[in-house]
Coordinates of C-alpha atoms in Angstrom, one line a residue:
Chain A
M9 CA -32.6 -22.1 -59.5
I10 CA -31.6 -25.2 -57.6
A11 CA -33.0 -28.6 -58.2
E12 CA -33.5 -30.0 -54.8
A13 CA -34.2 -33.5 -56.1
A14 CA -32.8 -36.3 -54.0
S15 CA -29.5 -37.4 -55.5
P16 CA -28.7 -41.0 -56.4
A17 CA -26.4 -41.7 -53.4
R18 CA -23.8 -44.3 -53.9
T19 CA -24.8 -47.7 -52.6
S20 CA -21.2 -48.7 -51.9
D21 CA -20.0 -48.1 -48.3
S22 CA -21.6 -44.8 -47.8
A23 CA -19.8 -44.4 -44.4
T24 CA -16.5 -43.4 -46.0
G25 CA -17.6 -40.3 -47.8
A26 CA -18.3 -36.9 -46.3
R27 CA -21.6 -35.2 -46.5
V28 CA -21.2 -31.7 -47.7
S29 CA -23.7 -29.0 -47.2
I30 CA -23.2 -25.6 -48.8
R31 CA -25.7 -22.9 -47.8
G32 CA -26.1 -19.6 -49.5
L33 CA -22.4 -19.3 -50.3
G34 CA -21.3 -16.0 -51.7
K35 CA -17.9 -14.4 -52.5
S36 CA -17.2 -10.9 -53.7
Y37 CA -14.0 -9.1 -54.2
G38 CA -14.7 -5.5 -53.5
S39 CA -17.5 -4.6 -55.9
V40 CA -17.0 -7.7 -58.1
T41 CA -19.2 -10.6 -57.3
A42 CA -17.8 -14.0 -58.1
V43 CA -20.3 -16.3 -56.4
T44 CA -23.9 -15.6 -55.4
D45 CA -26.1 -17.7 -53.2
V46 CA -24.8 -21.1 -54.1
S47 CA -26.5 -23.9 -52.1
M48 CA -26.2 -27.6 -52.5
D49 CA -26.3 -30.8 -50.5
I50 CA -23.8 -33.4 -51.5
E51 CA -24.4 -36.9 -50.2
S52 CA -21.8 -39.2 -48.7
G53 CA -19.9 -40.9 -51.5
E54 CA -21.4 -38.8 -54.3
F55 CA -19.4 -37.5 -57.2
V56 CA -20.5 -33.9 -58.1
A57 CA -19.1 -31.9 -61.0
L58 CA -19.1 -28.1 -61.0
L59 CA -19.4 -27.2 -64.7
G60 CA -19.3 -23.8 -66.2
P61 CA -17.4 -21.5 -68.6
S62 CA -14.4 -19.6 -67.2
G63 CA -15.5 -16.9 -64.8
S64 CA -18.6 -18.8 -63.8
G65 CA -17.3 -19.1 -60.2
K66 CA -16.9 -22.8 -60.2
T67 CA -13.3 -22.7 -59.1
T68 CA -14.1 -20.1 -56.5
V69 CA -16.7 -22.4 -55.0
L70 CA -14.1 -25.2 -54.9
M71 CA -11.5 -22.9 -53.3
M72 CA -14.0 -22.0 -50.6
L73 CA -14.7 -25.7 -50.0
A74 CA -10.9 -26.2 -49.7
G75 CA -10.4 -23.3 -47.4
F76 CA -8.2 -21.2 -49.7
E77 CA -10.8 -18.5 -50.2
L78 CA -12.9 -17.1 -47.4
P79 CA -16.6 -16.8 -48.3
T80 CA -18.2 -13.4 -47.9
G81 CA -21.5 -15.0 -47.1
G82 CA -23.1 -18.4 -46.4
E83 CA -21.7 -21.5 -44.7
I84 CA -20.0 -24.8 -45.5
L85 CA -20.7 -27.8 -43.4
I86 CA -18.7 -31.0 -43.9
D87 CA -20.2 -34.0 -42.0
G88 CA -22.2 -31.4 -40.0
R89 CA -19.1 -29.5 -38.9
D90 CA -19.0 -25.8 -39.8
C91 CA -15.9 -25.4 -41.9
T92 CA -16.7 -22.0 -43.3
R93 CA -13.7 -20.3 -41.7
L94 CA -11.5 -23.3 -41.0
P95 CA -8.0 -23.0 -42.5
P96 CA -7.3 -25.6 -45.3
Q97 CA -4.9 -27.7 -43.2
K98 CA -7.6 -28.4 -40.6
R99 CA -10.3 -29.6 -43.0
D100 CA -8.9 -33.1 -43.8
I101 CA -9.7 -32.7 -47.4
G102 CA -7.8 -34.3 -50.3
M103 CA -7.1 -31.9 -53.1
V104 CA -5.8 -32.4 -56.7
F105 CA -4.6 -29.3 -58.5
Q106 CA -4.8 -28.4 -62.2
H107 CA -1.0 -28.5 -62.6
Y108 CA -0.4 -31.4 -60.2
S109 CA 1.6 -29.3 -57.8
L110 CA 4.0 -32.0 -56.8
F111 CA 6.9 -31.0 -54.6
P112 CA 9.9 -31.0 -57.1
H113 CA 12.5 -31.6 -54.4
M114 CA 11.0 -34.8 -53.1
N115 CA 10.8 -38.1 -54.8
V116 CA 7.4 -39.6 -55.6
R117 CA 7.1 -41.6 -52.4
D118 CA 7.9 -38.6 -50.2
N119 CA 5.4 -36.6 -52.1
V120 CA 2.7 -39.1 -51.5
A121 CA 3.8 -39.6 -47.8
F122 CA 3.8 -35.8 -47.1
P123 CA 0.2 -35.7 -45.7
L124 CA 1.1 -38.6 -43.4
K125 CA 4.2 -36.9 -42.2
M126 CA 2.0 -33.8 -41.4
R127 CA -0.2 -36.1 -39.3
G128 CA 2.8 -37.3 -37.3
I129 CA 2.8 -40.9 -38.7
G130 CA 6.1 -42.8 -38.3
A131 CA 8.5 -43.3 -41.2
A132 CA 7.9 -47.0 -41.7
E133 CA 4.2 -46.7 -41.7
R134 CA 4.4 -43.7 -44.0
R135 CA 6.4 -45.7 -46.5
R136 CA 4.0 -48.6 -46.4
R137 CA 1.0 -46.5 -46.9
A138 CA 2.5 -44.3 -49.6
D139 CA 3.6 -47.4 -51.5
A140 CA 0.0 -48.8 -51.1
A141 CA -1.5 -45.5 -52.4
L142 CA 0.9 -45.7 -55.4
E143 CA -0.4 -49.2 -56.1
V144 CA -3.9 -47.9 -56.1
V145 CA -3.1 -45.4 -58.8
R146 CA -1.1 -48.1 -60.6
L147 CA 2.3 -46.5 -60.0
G148 CA 3.7 -49.2 -57.8
G149 CA 7.5 -49.2 -58.0
Y150 CA 7.7 -45.5 -59.0
G151 CA 8.4 -44.4 -55.4
D152 CA 12.0 -43.6 -55.9
R153 CA 11.6 -41.6 -59.0
S154 CA 11.7 -37.8 -59.2
P155 CA 8.4 -36.2 -60.3
K156 CA 10.2 -34.6 -63.2
Q157 CA 10.9 -38.0 -64.6
L158 CA 7.2 -38.8 -65.0
S159 CA 4.8 -38.0 -67.8
G160 CA 1.9 -35.6 -67.2
G161 CA -0.5 -38.4 -66.7
Q162 CA 1.8 -40.2 -64.2
Q163 CA 2.3 -36.9 -62.3
Q164 CA -1.4 -36.5 -62.0
R165 CA -1.7 -40.0 -60.6
V166 CA 1.0 -39.2 -58.0
A167 CA -1.0 -36.1 -57.1
L168 CA -4.1 -38.3 -56.8
A169 CA -2.2 -40.8 -54.6
R170 CA -1.0 -37.9 -52.4
A171 CA -4.6 -36.7 -52.1
I172 CA -6.1 -40.0 -51.0
V173 CA -3.2 -41.5 -49.0
Y174 CA -4.6 -40.3 -45.6
E175 CA -8.1 -41.5 -46.6
P176 CA -9.8 -38.2 -46.5
K177 CA -13.6 -38.4 -46.8
L178 CA -13.8 -35.6 -49.3
L179 CA -11.7 -35.2 -52.4
L180 CA -11.6 -31.9 -54.4
M181 CA -10.3 -31.7 -57.9
D182 CA -9.6 -28.5 -59.8
E183 CA -9.7 -29.2 -63.5
P184 CA -7.2 -32.1 -62.9
L185 CA -7.3 -33.4 -66.4
S186 CA -7.2 -30.2 -68.5
A187 CA -3.4 -30.3 -68.9
L188 CA -3.5 -33.8 -70.4
D189 CA -4.0 -34.8 -74.0
K190 CA -7.3 -36.3 -75.1
N191 CA -6.5 -40.0 -74.9
L192 CA -4.8 -39.7 -71.5
R193 CA -7.7 -37.6 -70.3
E194 CA -10.2 -40.3 -71.1
E195 CA -8.1 -42.9 -69.5
M196 CA -7.8 -40.8 -66.3
Q197 CA -11.5 -40.1 -66.3
L198 CA -12.2 -43.8 -66.0
E199 CA -9.3 -44.2 -63.5
I200 CA -10.9 -41.5 -61.2
K201 CA -14.3 -43.1 -61.6
R202 CA -12.8 -46.5 -60.6
L203 CA -11.1 -45.0 -57.6
H204 CA -14.3 -43.3 -56.6
S205 CA -16.3 -46.5 -56.6
E206 CA -13.5 -48.4 -54.9
L207 CA -12.9 -45.8 -52.1
G208 CA -16.5 -44.6 -51.6
I209 CA -15.1 -41.1 -51.2
T210 CA -17.1 -38.0 -51.9
I211 CA -15.7 -36.1 -54.8
V212 CA -16.3 -32.5 -56.0
F213 CA -14.7 -32.0 -59.4
V214 CA -14.4 -28.7 -61.3
T215 CA -14.3 -28.8 -65.1
H216 CA -15.2 -26.7 -68.1
D217 CA -15.5 -29.8 -70.2
Q218 CA -19.2 -30.8 -70.3
G219 CA -18.4 -34.3 -71.7
E220 CA -16.1 -34.9 -68.7
A221 CA -18.7 -33.7 -66.3
L222 CA -21.4 -36.0 -67.8
T223 CA -19.0 -39.0 -68.0
M224 CA -17.7 -38.8 -64.5
A225 CA -20.2 -37.2 -62.1
D226 CA -23.4 -38.5 -60.5
R227 CA -24.7 -35.0 -60.4
V228 CA -23.6 -31.9 -62.3
A229 CA -24.0 -28.3 -61.1
V230 CA -24.0 -25.9 -64.0
L231 CA -22.7 -22.5 -63.0
R232 CA -22.9 -19.2 -64.8
D233 CA -22.0 -15.7 -63.4
G234 CA -21.5 -17.2 -60.0
K235 CA -24.9 -18.8 -59.8
I236 CA -26.1 -22.4 -60.1
Q237 CA -28.2 -22.7 -63.2
Q238 CA -29.0 -26.4 -62.7
L239 CA -28.0 -29.1 -60.3
S240 CA -29.2 -32.5 -61.4
P241 CA -28.1 -36.0 -62.4
S242 CA -26.1 -36.1 -65.6
R243 CA -28.8 -37.8 -67.6
E244 CA -31.4 -35.3 -66.5
L245 CA -29.1 -32.4 -67.2
Y246 CA -28.5 -33.6 -70.8
E247 CA -32.0 -34.7 -71.6
R248 CA -33.9 -32.0 -69.8
P249 CA -31.9 -28.9 -69.3
A250 CA -33.6 -26.7 -66.8
N251 CA -33.1 -23.5 -68.7
L252 CA -31.8 -22.0 -72.0
F253 CA -28.3 -21.6 -70.7
A254 CA -27.9 -25.2 -69.5
A255 CA -29.5 -26.3 -72.8
S256 CA -27.0 -24.4 -75.0
F257 CA -24.0 -25.0 -72.7
V258 CA -24.2 -28.7 -72.3
G259 CA -23.9 -30.6 -75.6
E260 CA -25.1 -29.6 -79.0
M261 CA -28.7 -28.3 -79.2
N262 CA -30.9 -27.1 -82.0
L263 CA -32.7 -23.9 -80.9
I264 CA -35.4 -23.0 -83.4
P265 CA -37.4 -19.8 -82.9
G266 CA -41.2 -20.1 -83.0
Q267 CA -44.5 -18.8 -81.6
W268 CA -46.1 -20.7 -78.7
D269 CA -49.9 -20.3 -78.4
G270 CA -50.4 -22.7 -75.5
A271 CA -51.1 -25.7 -77.6
T272 CA -48.8 -25.7 -80.6
I273 CA -45.5 -24.1 -81.5
T274 CA -45.4 -22.6 -85.0
L275 CA -41.9 -22.2 -86.4
A276 CA -40.9 -19.5 -88.9
S277 CA -40.9 -22.2 -91.6
G278 CA -44.6 -22.5 -91.1
D279 CA -44.3 -26.0 -89.5
S280 CA -46.5 -26.6 -86.4
L281 CA -45.6 -29.0 -83.7
V282 CA -47.4 -30.1 -80.6
P283 CA -44.9 -30.6 -77.7
P284 CA -45.9 -33.0 -74.9
P285 CA -46.4 -31.5 -71.4
Q286 CA -43.0 -32.8 -70.3
A287 CA -41.3 -30.6 -72.9
F288 CA -41.5 -27.7 -70.5
P289 CA -38.8 -27.7 -67.8
Q290 CA -40.3 -24.3 -66.9
P291 CA -43.7 -22.8 -67.7
V292 CA -43.7 -20.9 -70.9
A293 CA -46.2 -18.1 -71.5
P294 CA -47.8 -17.8 -75.0
G295 CA -45.6 -15.7 -77.3
A296 CA -42.0 -16.0 -78.7
A297 CA -40.4 -19.3 -77.7
L298 CA -37.6 -21.6 -78.7
L299 CA -38.0 -25.2 -79.7
A300 CA -35.0 -27.2 -78.6
F301 CA -33.9 -30.7 -79.5
R302 CA -30.6 -32.6 -79.7
P303 CA -29.2 -33.2 -83.2
E304 CA -28.8 -37.0 -82.5
R305 CA -32.5 -37.3 -81.6
L306 CA -33.5 -36.4 -85.2
A307 CA -34.2 -39.2 -87.6
L308 CA -33.8 -38.9 -91.4
A309 CA -36.9 -39.5 -93.5
P310 CA -37.7 -39.2 -97.3
A311 CA -38.8 -35.7 -98.4
G312 CA -42.5 -35.2 -98.0
T313 CA -43.0 -37.5 -95.0
P314 CA -46.0 -36.1 -93.1
G315 CA -45.3 -34.7 -89.7
A316 CA -41.6 -34.3 -90.4
L317 CA -39.7 -31.1 -90.8
P318 CA -38.7 -30.5 -94.5
A319 CA -35.2 -29.2 -95.1
T320 CA -32.5 -29.0 -97.7
V321 CA -29.0 -30.4 -96.9
R322 CA -26.3 -27.8 -96.9
E323 CA -23.3 -29.7 -95.6
V324 CA -22.5 -33.2 -94.7
V325 CA -19.7 -33.7 -92.1
Y326 CA -18.5 -37.3 -91.7
A327 CA -17.2 -38.0 -88.2
G328 CA -16.7 -41.7 -88.0
A329 CA -19.5 -43.4 -86.0
D330 CA -21.9 -40.6 -86.9
T331 CA -22.4 -38.0 -89.5
L332 CA -23.4 -34.4 -88.9
I333 CA -26.0 -33.1 -91.4
I334 CA -26.3 -29.3 -91.5
A335 CA -29.6 -28.5 -93.3
A336 CA -31.7 -25.4 -93.9
M337 CA -35.4 -25.2 -93.2
P338 CA -37.6 -23.5 -95.9
D339 CA -37.2 -20.1 -94.2
G340 CA -33.4 -20.6 -94.0
T341 CA -33.2 -21.5 -90.3
E342 CA -30.3 -23.9 -89.7
I343 CA -31.0 -27.3 -88.3
R344 CA -28.5 -29.9 -87.4
A345 CA -28.9 -33.7 -87.3
R346 CA -26.4 -36.3 -86.1
V347 CA -27.3 -39.6 -87.7
P348 CA -25.5 -43.0 -87.8
S349 CA -23.0 -42.9 -90.6
A350 CA -24.1 -46.3 -91.8
G351 CA -27.5 -45.0 -92.9
S352 CA -26.5 -41.7 -94.4
R353 CA -24.3 -42.8 -97.3
D354 CA -26.4 -41.3 -100.1
I355 CA -27.0 -37.9 -98.5
A356 CA -25.3 -35.0 -100.3
G357 CA -25.4 -31.2 -100.3
G358 CA -28.7 -30.0 -102.0
T359 CA -30.7 -33.1 -101.2
A360 CA -34.2 -32.4 -100.0
I361 CA -34.9 -34.4 -96.9
A362 CA -37.3 -34.5 -94.0
L363 CA -36.3 -34.7 -90.3
V364 CA -38.5 -36.5 -87.7
C365 CA -38.4 -35.0 -84.3
P366 CA -39.8 -37.5 -81.7
P367 CA -42.1 -35.7 -79.2
D368 CA -40.1 -36.9 -76.2
A369 CA -37.0 -35.1 -77.7
M370 CA -38.7 -31.7 -77.7
L371 CA -38.1 -29.0 -75.2
V372 CA -39.6 -25.6 -75.2
Y373 CA -38.0 -22.5 -73.6
A374 CA -39.3 -19.0 -73.3
G375 CA -37.6 -16.3 -75.2
G376 CA -36.7 -15.0 -78.7
A377 CA -33.2 -15.5 -80.0
A378 CA -30.9 -17.9 -78.3
Chain B
M24 CA 25.9 -17.8 -93.3
K25 CA 26.6 -14.8 -91.1
P26 CA 28.7 -12.0 -92.5
A27 CA 32.3 -12.7 -91.4
L28 CA 32.9 -9.6 -89.4
D29 CA 30.5 -7.0 -88.2
P30 CA 32.5 -3.8 -87.5
A31 CA 30.0 -2.5 -85.0
K32 CA 30.1 -5.8 -83.1
L33 CA 33.9 -5.9 -83.2
L34 CA 34.1 -2.4 -81.8
M35 CA 31.7 -3.3 -79.0
N36 CA 33.7 -6.4 -78.1
A37 CA 36.9 -4.4 -78.0
Y38 CA 35.1 -1.8 -75.8
V39 CA 33.9 -4.5 -73.4
A40 CA 37.4 -6.1 -73.3
L41 CA 38.9 -2.7 -72.5
I42 CA 36.5 -2.1 -69.6
L43 CA 37.2 -5.6 -68.2
A44 CA 41.0 -4.9 -68.4
F45 CA 40.5 -1.5 -66.7
L46 CA 38.6 -3.2 -63.9
I47 CA 40.9 -6.1 -63.4
L48 CA 44.3 -4.5 -64.0
P49 CA 44.7 -2.8 -60.6
I50 CA 44.1 -6.1 -59.0
L51 CA 46.6 -7.9 -61.2
I52 CA 49.2 -5.2 -60.3
I53 CA 48.6 -5.2 -56.6
L54 CA 48.7 -8.9 -56.1
P55 CA 52.3 -9.7 -57.2
M56 CA 53.5 -6.9 -54.9
A57 CA 52.6 -9.2 -52.0
F58 CA 55.5 -11.4 -52.8
S59 CA 58.1 -8.6 -53.2
D60 CA 61.2 -9.0 -51.0
T61 CA 61.3 -5.3 -50.2
D62 CA 60.0 -3.2 -47.2
Y63 CA 58.0 -1.0 -49.5
L64 CA 55.5 -1.5 -52.3
T65 CA 57.1 -1.8 -55.7
F66 CA 56.1 -3.0 -59.1
P67 CA 57.3 -5.1 -60.7
P68 CA 58.1 -7.0 -57.4
Q69 CA 61.7 -7.7 -56.6
G70 CA 62.7 -11.2 -55.5
F71 CA 60.2 -13.5 -53.9
T72 CA 59.1 -14.0 -50.3
L73 CA 56.2 -15.2 -48.3
H74 CA 57.4 -13.0 -45.4
W75 CA 54.4 -10.6 -45.7
F76 CA 51.9 -13.4 -45.3
G77 CA 53.8 -14.5 -42.3
D78 CA 53.8 -11.0 -41.0
Y79 CA 50.0 -10.9 -41.3
F80 CA 49.3 -14.3 -39.8
G81 CA 51.9 -13.8 -37.0
N82 CA 50.7 -10.5 -35.9
S83 CA 48.1 -10.7 -33.1
R84 CA 46.6 -7.3 -33.9
W85 CA 46.0 -8.3 -37.5
M86 CA 44.6 -11.6 -36.3
K87 CA 42.3 -10.0 -33.7
A88 CA 41.0 -7.6 -36.4
T89 CA 40.4 -10.5 -38.8
G90 CA 38.6 -12.4 -36.1
F91 CA 36.4 -9.4 -35.3
S92 CA 35.6 -8.9 -39.0
L93 CA 34.8 -12.6 -39.5
K94 CA 32.5 -12.6 -36.5
I95 CA 30.6 -9.5 -37.8
A96 CA 30.5 -10.9 -41.4
A97 CA 29.2 -14.3 -40.2
L98 CA 26.5 -12.7 -38.1
T99 CA 25.6 -10.3 -40.9
A100 CA 25.3 -13.2 -43.4
V101 CA 22.9 -15.2 -41.1
I102 CA 20.8 -12.2 -40.2
T103 CA 20.7 -10.8 -43.7
A104 CA 19.7 -14.2 -45.2
A105 CA 17.0 -14.6 -42.6
I106 CA 15.5 -11.1 -42.9
A107 CA 15.9 -11.1 -46.7
T108 CA 14.1 -14.4 -47.0
A109 CA 11.1 -13.0 -45.0
A110 CA 11.2 -9.7 -46.9
T111 CA 11.3 -11.5 -50.2
Y112 CA 8.4 -13.7 -49.3
A113 CA 6.3 -10.7 -48.5
L114 CA 7.5 -8.9 -51.6
V115 CA 6.9 -11.8 -54.0
R116 CA 3.8 -13.3 -52.4
G117 CA 1.8 -10.7 -50.6
A118 CA 2.9 -7.1 -51.0
G119 CA 0.0 -6.1 -53.1
R120 CA -0.2 -2.4 -53.9
L121 CA 2.5 -1.6 -51.3
G122 CA 4.9 -3.8 -53.2
A123 CA 6.5 -1.0 -55.2
L124 CA 7.0 1.2 -52.1
F125 CA 8.4 -1.8 -50.1
Q126 CA 10.8 -2.6 -52.9
G127 CA 11.9 1.1 -53.0
F128 CA 12.8 0.9 -49.3
L129 CA 14.8 -2.2 -49.9
I130 CA 16.8 -0.7 -52.8
M131 CA 17.4 2.5 -50.8
P132 CA 20.7 1.4 -49.3
I133 CA 22.1 0.9 -52.8
V134 CA 21.0 4.3 -53.9
V135 CA 21.9 6.3 -50.8
P136 CA 25.7 7.1 -50.8
H137 CA 27.4 4.9 -48.2
I138 CA 29.1 7.9 -46.7
A139 CA 25.7 9.5 -46.0
L140 CA 24.4 6.3 -44.5
A141 CA 27.6 6.0 -42.4
V142 CA 27.2 9.5 -41.0
A143 CA 23.5 8.9 -40.2
L144 CA 24.3 5.6 -38.5
Y145 CA 27.2 7.1 -36.6
L146 CA 25.0 9.8 -35.1
F147 CA 22.3 7.3 -34.3
F148 CA 24.6 4.7 -32.9
Q149 CA 26.5 7.3 -30.7
R150 CA 23.2 8.1 -29.0
T151 CA 22.0 4.6 -28.6
G152 CA 25.3 3.2 -27.5
L153 CA 25.6 0.9 -30.5
A154 CA 28.8 2.5 -31.9
N155 CA 31.7 0.1 -32.1
T156 CA 29.6 -2.9 -30.9
V157 CA 29.2 -6.1 -32.8
A158 CA 25.4 -5.5 -32.9
G159 CA 26.0 -2.0 -34.4
Y160 CA 28.3 -3.4 -37.2
V161 CA 25.9 -6.2 -37.9
M162 CA 22.9 -4.0 -38.2
A163 CA 24.8 -1.5 -40.4
H164 CA 26.2 -4.2 -42.7
S165 CA 22.9 -6.0 -42.9
V166 CA 21.3 -2.8 -44.2
I167 CA 23.9 -2.5 -46.9
A168 CA 23.7 -6.2 -47.9
M169 CA 19.9 -6.5 -47.7
P170 CA 19.1 -5.4 -51.3
F171 CA 21.7 -7.8 -52.8
A172 CA 20.3 -10.7 -50.8
V173 CA 16.7 -9.8 -51.6
F174 CA 17.3 -9.8 -55.3
T175 CA 19.3 -13.0 -55.2
I176 CA 16.5 -14.7 -53.2
A177 CA 13.6 -13.1 -55.2
A178 CA 15.0 -14.6 -58.4
A179 CA 14.4 -18.1 -57.0
M180 CA 11.2 -17.3 -55.0
S181 CA 9.4 -15.9 -58.0
A182 CA 10.1 -19.2 -59.9
V183 CA 8.4 -21.3 -57.2
D184 CA 4.8 -22.0 -58.0
P185 CA 2.7 -20.6 -55.1
T186 CA 0.2 -23.4 -55.5
L187 CA 2.9 -25.7 -54.1
E188 CA 2.2 -24.2 -50.7
D189 CA -1.5 -24.5 -51.2
A190 CA -0.9 -28.2 -52.0
A191 CA 1.1 -28.6 -48.8
M192 CA -1.6 -26.9 -46.8
S193 CA -4.2 -29.2 -48.3
C194 CA -2.0 -32.0 -47.2
G195 CA -2.3 -30.8 -43.6
A196 CA 0.7 -28.5 -43.3
S197 CA 0.4 -25.1 -41.5
R198 CA 1.4 -22.1 -43.6
F199 CA 4.7 -21.9 -41.9
S200 CA 5.4 -25.7 -42.4
A201 CA 4.4 -25.3 -46.0
F202 CA 7.0 -22.6 -46.4
R203 CA 9.7 -24.4 -44.4
L204 CA 9.2 -27.8 -46.1
V205 CA 8.4 -26.8 -49.6
T206 CA 9.3 -23.3 -50.6
L207 CA 12.5 -22.9 -48.4
P208 CA 14.2 -26.1 -49.7
L209 CA 13.5 -24.9 -53.3
I210 CA 15.1 -21.5 -52.7
L211 CA 17.8 -22.6 -50.3
P212 CA 20.7 -22.3 -52.7
N213 CA 19.8 -18.7 -53.4
V214 CA 19.3 -18.0 -49.7
L215 CA 22.8 -19.4 -49.0
S216 CA 24.3 -17.4 -51.9
G217 CA 22.5 -14.3 -50.6
G218 CA 24.1 -15.0 -47.2
L219 CA 27.5 -15.4 -48.9
F220 CA 27.2 -12.1 -50.6
A221 CA 26.3 -10.5 -47.3
F222 CA 29.3 -12.1 -45.7
I223 CA 31.7 -10.7 -48.3
L224 CA 30.1 -7.3 -48.4
S225 CA 30.4 -7.1 -44.6
F226 CA 33.9 -8.5 -44.4
D227 CA 35.6 -5.9 -46.6
E228 CA 33.2 -3.0 -46.0
P229 CA 35.3 0.1 -45.4
V230 CA 33.1 3.2 -45.3
I231 CA 30.7 2.5 -42.4
T232 CA 33.5 0.7 -40.6
F233 CA 35.6 3.8 -40.8
F234 CA 32.9 5.8 -39.0
L235 CA 31.9 3.2 -36.4
A236 CA 35.3 1.8 -35.5
G237 CA 36.7 2.5 -32.0
I238 CA 40.2 2.4 -30.8
R239 CA 40.3 -1.1 -29.2
Q240 CA 38.2 -3.2 -31.5
K241 CA 39.0 -2.7 -35.2
T242 CA 37.8 -4.5 -38.2
L243 CA 40.2 -5.7 -40.8
P244 CA 39.5 -2.9 -43.4
R245 CA 39.9 -0.4 -40.6
M246 CA 43.3 -1.9 -39.6
M247 CA 44.3 -1.8 -43.2
F248 CA 43.5 2.0 -43.4
D249 CA 45.6 2.5 -40.3
N250 CA 48.5 0.6 -41.8
I251 CA 48.3 2.4 -45.0
E252 CA 48.4 5.7 -43.2
Q253 CA 51.4 4.8 -41.0
S254 CA 53.6 2.4 -42.9
L255 CA 52.8 1.1 -46.3
T256 CA 54.4 -2.4 -46.3
P257 CA 53.6 -5.3 -48.6
T258 CA 51.5 -6.8 -45.8
I259 CA 48.6 -4.8 -47.4
P260 CA 48.9 -6.5 -50.8
A261 CA 49.3 -9.8 -49.0
I262 CA 46.0 -9.3 -47.3
A263 CA 44.6 -8.1 -50.6
V264 CA 45.6 -11.4 -52.1
L265 CA 43.8 -13.3 -49.3
L266 CA 40.7 -11.1 -49.6
T267 CA 40.6 -11.5 -53.3
A268 CA 41.0 -15.3 -53.0
M269 CA 38.1 -15.3 -50.6
A270 CA 35.9 -13.2 -52.8
V271 CA 36.6 -15.5 -55.8
L272 CA 35.8 -18.5 -53.7
V273 CA 32.5 -17.0 -52.5
L274 CA 31.6 -16.0 -56.1
V275 CA 32.4 -19.5 -57.3
A276 CA 30.3 -21.0 -54.4
A277 CA 27.4 -18.7 -55.2
G278 CA 27.6 -19.6 -58.9
L279 CA 27.6 -23.3 -58.0
L280 CA 24.6 -22.8 -55.7
R281 CA 22.7 -21.1 -58.5
R282 CA 23.4 -24.0 -60.7
V283 CA 22.0 -26.4 -58.1
E284 CA 18.9 -24.2 -57.8
A285 CA 18.4 -24.1 -61.5
R286 CA 18.8 -27.9 -61.8
R287 CA 16.2 -28.5 -59.0
R288 CA 13.6 -26.4 -60.8
S289 CA 14.1 -27.7 -64.4

């Protein structure tokens, strides 16, 4: 299922990023299918994240875009040119690898200048442009160092400089931040976003970290078992997941089983709710259904508040800015709420509470157990 | 604290020391004989002279044989290093299911007795006109040296991250350029030390040489055989001194190269 909605193309200098069109892409290794019928159109200057668990085929899609894997079906067009069978060195794509893959026998400048050398650019010009690219990733003055002397974050900046030095129109990144620790990762996320808006380059970014995908990308493609589950802008993906997999894979989600009769959903606890029409990303036939809502969309209310879901607090997990409240509905179904810590001071295990679920937070999916 | 003396360990160390002594003693005995001021081999040497070294260097037949051997060894080193690098690349990067079979073929020259190999090559070279030609020697010696070179190079190659070549290709390098500019510089110390091993293996290789050698062109080991058969003078230990010195130099050089390689990777 592919959302064909027009993507929010970058307004900045859309001439510098490549348009990528992937049509019916497939890859199988013998009898094992890694990627099935993946299609997407990526606008010039867009930042698209491929998100999925390991084995979802996201890296295989990227490797086919890069030219390291040959598709067994479908085609890849970059700026209208058929690149499906073109070797990697002829695609003019910048690529950043998971483990940086810097050349250990070259200094930082020679690493960055390598793509220019491959394009027959003279030594003086190479040096000037390599140093300029190092300035862009804030590593000016590091040119003479050996990659081994740099930290992981700095090495990934060098890899980034090497990937953008010849001003490719498309930049591919294969889990580039997964080897970094959390603080550095967040810093690099912002750094890559800054570069993206400065350069106007099209970026396809593979990650298994949904927070990273939502933070960085204009649009996120969620993959599972080699198929795209949803392709939509970050906000839409988070607020209106197209299906149960996207709903449970991206972010925290309460999934409460119930019976849908076409007008109301009746939960096992006996509570009945009336979801608005927009709560259905897909049509749901009457019968077993799942009511889904984000924990942070729930509001705490005094026990007995009409229209709210009654529950008993089981556990309170303080997490700084917010507090996670794990509660049980009367039938024992677990329900989680994330509330601002400031207003949840007097909640403790055993307290009877009520949780208000605003109608626009409700989502209904077909199916029984999650 | 460890126990002061472990008898089993002590016994083992003594055993190893004995083996080393057994291996090195003949060399230590033969070497001083080169300086003996007598016309025959004797131990302990009597007197001191460098006459036998002069005899070797001053004799055009010895020099010609040495030159011939050096030429063969140098060519063997270059050809072995080149083929072993290509073979190792295939073995480490792309052999797939045939890898084990391929590796088996590469090890074969170690397993097959040299004498059997020599007879086979002799028969083959006789018919093809390669006997007693430089090409014939170089081919034969490259076969023998190949496994050693492959293992030396494979040790370095398997430590090089294959994604480095992918990275080079994403930068616009062809597959061959990616190998030449990225992988080759990283394994070069081991390629050179593989070549050095091939050189030394070729230079004092006696068995195949014995079969392939003709009357006019002789390699140094073949000349030494002849000399031993006819008149055993201290020229032989003198040459042995020189060969040993060269072997030690090559081993030291190979060791240094490996240290360079390890430093590049760390």
